[in-house]
XYZ file of C-alpha atoms in Angstrom:
413
model
C -242.072 96.628 -2.264
C -243.224 93.027 -2.651
C -241.062 90.999 -5.020
C -242.117 87.738 -6.691
C -240.570 84.535 -5.345
C -239.239 83.626 -8.811
C -237.399 86.944 -9.232
C -233.917 85.385 -9.205
C -234.787 82.957 -12.006
C -236.481 85.642 -14.081
C -233.542 88.003 -13.588
C -230.940 85.357 -14.433
C -232.648 84.563 -17.734
C -232.908 88.232 -18.722
C -229.336 88.908 -17.629
C -228.064 86.057 -19.785
C -230.033 87.423 -22.729
C -228.635 90.922 -22.150
C -225.046 89.684 -22.087
C -225.618 87.580 -25.202
C -226.946 90.694 -26.919
C -223.881 92.697 -25.931
C -221.593 89.904 -27.093
C -223.464 89.566 -30.387
C -223.264 93.300 -31.031
C -219.537 93.110 -30.343
C -219.057 90.175 -32.715
C -220.951 91.984 -35.473
C -218.719 95.058 -35.346
C -218.853 96.862 -38.695
C -215.889 99.012 -39.657
C -218.279 101.377 -41.454
C -220.383 101.964 -38.336
C -220.184 105.042 -36.146
C -217.490 105.273 -33.484
C -220.033 104.493 -30.754
C -221.216 101.349 -32.530
C -217.703 100.028 -33.200
C -216.897 99.317 -29.556
C -216.003 95.634 -28.997
C -217.046 94.388 -25.553
C -214.203 92.562 -23.799
C -214.963 88.981 -22.689
C -213.759 89.560 -19.116
C -216.259 92.389 -18.657
C -219.041 90.314 -20.208
C -218.291 87.642 -17.635
C -218.642 90.236 -14.880
C -221.950 91.447 -16.338
C -223.195 87.868 -16.380
C -222.789 87.735 -12.589
C -223.956 91.165 -11.376
C -227.724 91.456 -10.714
C -228.478 94.905 -12.151
C -232.058 94.825 -10.872
C -230.746 94.955 -7.283
C -229.331 98.420 -7.977
C -232.443 99.924 -9.588
C -235.493 99.258 -7.363
C -237.171 102.269 -8.964
C -236.452 104.470 -11.969
C -238.071 106.620 -14.659
C -238.593 105.923 -18.346
C -239.680 108.523 -20.914
C -243.184 108.269 -22.350
C -243.601 107.984 -26.113
C -244.937 111.539 -26.475
C -244.145 114.869 -24.733
C -246.821 116.796 -22.867
C -248.761 119.791 -24.229
C -245.871 122.121 -23.286
C -243.357 119.959 -25.111
C -241.832 118.597 -21.883
C -240.709 114.995 -21.618
C -243.141 112.916 -19.591
C -241.229 110.629 -17.225
C -243.091 107.559 -16.007
C -242.055 105.850 -12.755
C -241.270 102.154 -13.015
C -241.143 99.835 -10.001
C -241.858 96.124 -9.482
C -245.098 97.023 -7.696
C -246.339 99.198 -10.559
C -245.370 96.814 -13.380
C -243.088 93.901 -12.530
C -242.525 92.831 -16.113
C -241.686 96.307 -17.393
C -239.374 96.948 -14.429
C -237.362 93.752 -14.832
C -237.192 93.962 -18.621
C -235.905 97.545 -18.441
C -233.359 96.610 -15.759
C -231.826 94.122 -18.198
C -232.063 96.284 -21.287
C -229.076 98.179 -22.634
C -230.650 101.453 -21.540
C -229.915 104.292 -19.142
C -232.403 104.332 -16.256
C -232.934 107.732 -14.620
C -233.178 107.489 -10.845
C -233.171 111.144 -9.755
C -234.189 114.572 -11.081
C -232.946 117.977 -9.963
C -231.183 116.450 -6.948
C -234.543 115.485 -5.397
C -235.324 112.031 -4.046
C -238.455 110.158 -5.105
C -240.750 108.314 -2.721
C -240.701 105.020 -4.575
C -243.579 103.697 -2.468
C -245.803 106.375 -4.033
C -244.002 107.699 -7.124
C -245.669 110.132 -9.492
C -245.292 111.015 -13.154
C -242.853 113.869 -13.813
C -242.986 116.507 -16.534
C -239.559 117.748 -17.575
C -236.699 118.162 -15.125
C -232.946 117.639 -15.279
C -231.703 114.102 -14.562
C -229.061 114.180 -11.814
C -228.483 110.469 -11.240
C -228.966 107.335 -13.280
C -227.872 103.799 -13.969
C -225.885 104.175 -17.182
C -226.593 101.712 -19.989
C -224.517 98.570 -19.399
C -222.657 98.681 -22.731
C -221.329 102.149 -21.906
C -220.355 101.134 -18.363
C -218.354 98.234 -19.773
C -216.882 100.505 -22.421
C -215.653 103.002 -19.816
C -213.880 100.333 -17.777
C -212.370 98.826 -20.924
C -211.347 102.189 -22.431
C -209.460 102.917 -19.205
C -207.478 99.729 -19.865
C -208.388 98.331 -16.457
C -206.898 94.892 -15.839
C -206.525 92.394 -12.999
C -204.306 93.669 -10.216
C -205.148 97.346 -10.756
C -206.399 99.532 -7.943
C -209.135 101.831 -9.224
C -210.982 104.922 -8.095
C -214.459 105.407 -9.498
C -215.899 108.931 -9.354
C -219.678 108.861 -9.138
C -220.985 105.724 -7.437
C -224.551 106.434 -8.552
C -226.649 103.302 -8.170
C -223.543 101.162 -7.553
C -223.994 98.936 -10.622
C -220.753 100.060 -12.263
C -218.961 99.658 -8.930
C -220.261 96.096 -8.671
C -218.906 95.252 -12.123
C -215.459 96.494 -11.095
C -215.625 94.489 -7.865
C -216.631 91.369 -9.790
C -213.685 91.778 -12.156
C -210.964 93.035 -9.800
C -212.075 92.060 -6.304
C -213.650 94.479 -3.829
C -210.339 95.282 -2.116
C -209.081 96.904 -5.330
C -212.056 99.243 -5.772
C -212.758 102.662 -4.226
C -215.832 104.637 -5.237
C -216.885 108.125 -4.153
C -220.240 109.863 -4.444
C -221.182 113.431 -3.474
C -224.862 112.629 -2.778
C -225.282 111.032 0.654
C -228.658 109.434 -0.114
C -227.391 108.014 -3.406
C -224.338 106.603 -1.630
C -226.375 104.901 1.106
C -228.681 103.255 -1.412
C -225.707 102.094 -3.476
C -223.946 100.787 -0.361
C -227.019 98.809 0.692
C -227.247 97.242 -2.766
C -223.525 96.496 -3.003
C -223.258 94.960 0.446
C -226.495 93.049 -0.144
C -224.882 91.455 -3.200
C -221.700 90.595 -1.301
C -219.445 93.367 -2.648
C -217.378 95.349 -0.142
C -215.472 98.140 -1.919
C -214.270 101.246 -0.111
C -217.124 103.745 -0.350
C -217.010 107.376 0.711
C -219.104 110.487 0.450
C -216.694 112.862 -1.265
C -216.496 115.388 -4.084
C -214.834 113.636 -7.015
C -213.109 116.918 -7.864
C -210.628 116.054 -5.101
C -210.376 112.311 -5.608
C -209.867 110.325 -2.409
C -206.469 110.666 -0.766
C -206.921 108.001 1.984
C -206.863 105.235 -0.649
C -204.221 106.681 -3.025
C -202.209 105.630 -5.012
C -204.347 104.414 -7.879
C -203.513 102.630 -11.123
C -206.707 103.846 -12.777
C -209.279 106.573 -12.177
C -212.564 106.442 -14.079
C -215.237 109.135 -13.789
C -218.938 108.537 -14.392
C -219.620 112.283 -14.482
C -218.104 115.040 -16.597
C -215.755 117.881 -15.631
C -215.024 121.202 -17.321
C -211.306 120.482 -16.956
C -209.074 117.853 -15.393
C -209.097 118.073 -11.568
C -205.420 118.320 -10.644
C -205.882 116.383 -7.402
C -206.636 113.287 -9.464
C -203.269 113.418 -11.203
C -201.484 113.679 -7.872
C -203.162 110.506 -6.630
C -201.918 108.347 -9.514
C -199.000 105.986 -9.679
C -196.543 106.947 -12.457
C -197.814 105.458 -15.680
C -201.358 105.280 -14.354
C -204.287 106.303 -16.535
C -207.226 108.624 -15.931
C -210.374 108.336 -18.047
C -212.497 111.469 -17.800
C -215.543 112.763 -19.626
C -215.096 116.478 -20.297
C -217.938 118.901 -20.934
C -218.688 122.578 -20.653
C -221.488 125.075 -20.438
C -222.238 124.775 -24.169
C -222.872 121.067 -23.502
C -220.128 119.959 -25.817
C -218.615 116.679 -24.667
C -215.477 114.631 -25.132
C -213.626 111.885 -23.316
C -209.895 111.857 -22.672
C -207.552 109.051 -21.594
C -204.576 110.622 -19.827
C -201.355 108.865 -18.904
C -199.761 110.414 -15.824
C -195.976 110.830 -15.729
C -193.785 110.688 -12.649
C -193.511 114.491 -12.543
C -197.309 114.871 -12.329
C -197.826 115.996 -15.905
C -200.345 114.128 -18.019
C -201.103 113.724 -21.697
C -203.449 111.688 -23.807
C -205.849 111.610 -26.746
C -209.485 112.512 -26.980
C -211.446 109.338 -27.649
C -213.857 108.942 -30.575
C -217.609 108.829 -30.206
C -220.469 111.071 -29.101
C -220.869 110.075 -25.474
C -222.172 112.451 -22.817
C -222.377 112.263 -19.030
C -224.111 114.343 -16.402
C -221.818 117.118 -15.136
C -220.195 116.939 -11.723
C -222.389 119.099 -9.529
C -219.553 121.479 -8.708
C -218.941 121.987 -12.446
C -222.565 122.440 -13.515
C -223.473 125.606 -15.417
C -224.571 128.547 -13.247
C -227.971 130.187 -13.550
C -227.793 132.958 -16.125
C -230.855 134.994 -15.157
C -233.299 136.576 -17.581
C -232.134 136.485 -21.232
C -234.062 139.726 -21.843
C -231.761 141.492 -19.395
C -228.731 140.294 -21.325
C -230.298 141.267 -24.655
C -230.733 144.811 -23.377
C -226.939 145.149 -23.228
C -226.364 144.275 -26.884
C -225.146 147.065 -29.158
C -226.513 147.844 -32.616
C -223.061 149.200 -33.440
C -221.690 145.690 -32.966
C -224.110 144.032 -35.361
C -222.985 142.201 -38.508
C -223.682 139.274 -40.781
C -222.229 136.002 -39.552
C -219.636 133.890 -41.330
C -221.048 130.706 -39.813
C -224.650 129.933 -38.898
C -225.455 128.591 -35.406
C -226.397 125.238 -36.931
C -222.679 124.487 -37.079
C -222.959 123.962 -33.314
C -226.586 122.950 -32.837
C -227.128 120.380 -35.610
C -227.746 116.792 -34.503
C -224.513 115.507 -36.051
C -221.278 114.035 -34.726
C -219.336 116.962 -36.162
C -221.529 119.553 -34.428
C -221.199 117.602 -31.169
C -217.400 117.681 -31.474
C -217.285 121.282 -32.683
C -219.399 122.393 -29.729
C -216.749 120.946 -27.424
C -213.998 122.829 -29.221
C -216.057 126.039 -29.268
C -216.570 126.010 -25.529
C -212.802 125.748 -25.135
C -212.607 129.038 -27.058
C -215.334 130.678 -24.908
C -215.291 128.504 -21.763
C -217.729 130.577 -19.707
C -220.438 130.963 -22.364
C -223.833 129.278 -22.312
C -226.332 129.021 -25.174
C -230.061 129.467 -24.689
C -232.750 129.885 -27.336
C -235.593 132.289 -26.567
C -238.436 132.710 -29.070
C -236.294 131.125 -31.748
C -233.337 133.443 -31.102
C -230.092 131.748 -29.939
C -228.308 133.741 -27.222
C -224.780 133.310 -25.889
C -224.461 134.434 -22.266
C -221.213 134.692 -20.283
C -221.922 135.266 -16.588
C -218.201 135.597 -15.788
C -217.263 138.453 -18.143
C -220.712 139.967 -18.613
C -220.605 139.398 -22.371
C -223.517 138.334 -24.557
C -224.456 137.743 -28.184
C -227.746 137.137 -29.999
C -228.163 135.521 -33.410
C -231.176 136.461 -35.509
C -232.376 135.182 -38.868
C -234.061 137.168 -41.616
C -234.467 136.811 -45.359
C -230.805 137.532 -45.887
C -229.501 134.899 -43.473
C -228.076 135.125 -39.957
C -226.829 138.223 -38.170
C -225.242 138.664 -34.735
C -225.285 141.448 -32.163
C -222.683 141.360 -29.407
C -222.144 143.178 -26.145
C -219.680 143.172 -23.264
C -215.890 142.873 -23.246
C -215.748 139.599 -25.233
C -216.974 139.076 -28.769
C -218.353 135.611 -28.097
C -219.641 134.630 -31.528
C -216.615 136.171 -33.226
C -214.311 133.959 -31.149
C -216.398 130.907 -32.028
C -216.266 131.812 -35.715
C -212.492 132.130 -35.543
C -212.369 128.619 -34.125
C -214.692 127.292 -36.848
C -212.512 128.940 -39.513
C -209.438 127.160 -38.143
C -211.357 123.888 -37.837
C -212.490 124.060 -41.467
C -209.015 125.048 -42.702
C -207.592 121.963 -40.944
C -210.007 119.685 -42.805
C -212.548 119.320 -39.989
C -210.445 116.919 -37.872
C -212.169 114.434 -35.557
C -211.710 114.235 -31.781
C -209.152 111.421 -31.959
C -206.719 113.802 -33.715
C -206.554 116.080 -30.647
C -204.319 115.621 -27.610
C -204.890 117.085 -24.159
C -201.777 118.036 -22.198
C -201.793 119.039 -18.531
C -198.622 120.616 -17.150
C -197.313 123.787 -15.532
C -198.641 125.839 -18.449
C -202.224 124.735 -17.814
C -204.526 122.442 -19.755
C -204.241 122.678 -23.523
C -205.877 120.960 -26.454
C -203.196 120.384 -29.076
C -203.538 119.755 -32.788
C -201.009 120.156 -35.570
C -203.287 122.418 -37.633
C -205.704 123.991 -35.137
C -204.541 126.803 -32.821
C -203.970 125.730 -29.240
C -207.106 125.811 -27.077
C -206.976 126.411 -23.342
C -209.316 124.623 -20.937
C -210.389 126.318 -17.695
C -207.888 125.907 -14.855
C -208.068 122.641 -12.923
C -208.765 122.748 -9.198
């Protein structure tokens, strides 16, 4: 790629404008705003963002087109300095997530093509959220940190700028992603410890850590991470499941290896760790064939309780997947299906003039268990995520709330 000679000046001006925008948004915090909008950006992290050249970490990425294609798929347009220098640089210094990889496949950025649909598997997260993650983990000068998910390396660079490279370790499971990030980091003068490793197991050679921050989500807390922490250290993890309900937890690790901490407010989601991604479920028609008419009934709660585009549905979906941790939801011809590849259970929800009905099959009554959870949630006054605590100890991983029955997360590994 051929870059203009005035790139550094152009980038510096846009970077200054981006940081001013983040600072202004922080100063205008409104107590009536949503949890995501209430985040105040810390000055020390703004100073780091002022110095790190984000464009160096995103030489090519995809942006969504304004309209989907004829099949309803998102059209992803490649953006590089050769294709459109102005659009590339402006996007690099916007508070936006820039997708850099789909379906684990690398793009030839010398000759990129438009994509239709696909699952993003790597990205440069929007800067405000990167800063929020480091701040929410209560990272401060002198801390040694482990970052899980190097990605493009931009977040790693911010940590190096704030803490010094010797205090930062970052691991990435994708070898190509890691090499590109390493080239960008070293090219900018940052020299953290980098390793190709599965974040599920942390990184023992550099333990012990004061903070661990993950840029990908896990179904449950990987126990190896807790064992690599200094007593009193904190682990900030996004949690998600196969119903795509998400939460974030800030755990404080005790000297005996147990950990406890609150769920954090907001509706933030991250790509799943590849080892925790949902398995293929096969043909929904095959699962529907195993449903029993004798196990058909009217529902107490419609599926919109989980699928609506609201903060409550987002939170409730996370709680529901703790009740049925191996279930996935797929909609076929307007019919929502729950499919559990572990137990062989399934459920289908259909709508007619009288409302919603459910048919279930297999050893687990999936929708019935979700409805039980919704009943308890409603009886407790529909409590928000910040009212729940996650505890990890010898009894497993449990979500605790004074008025909602205990929920068990899948075992950690």
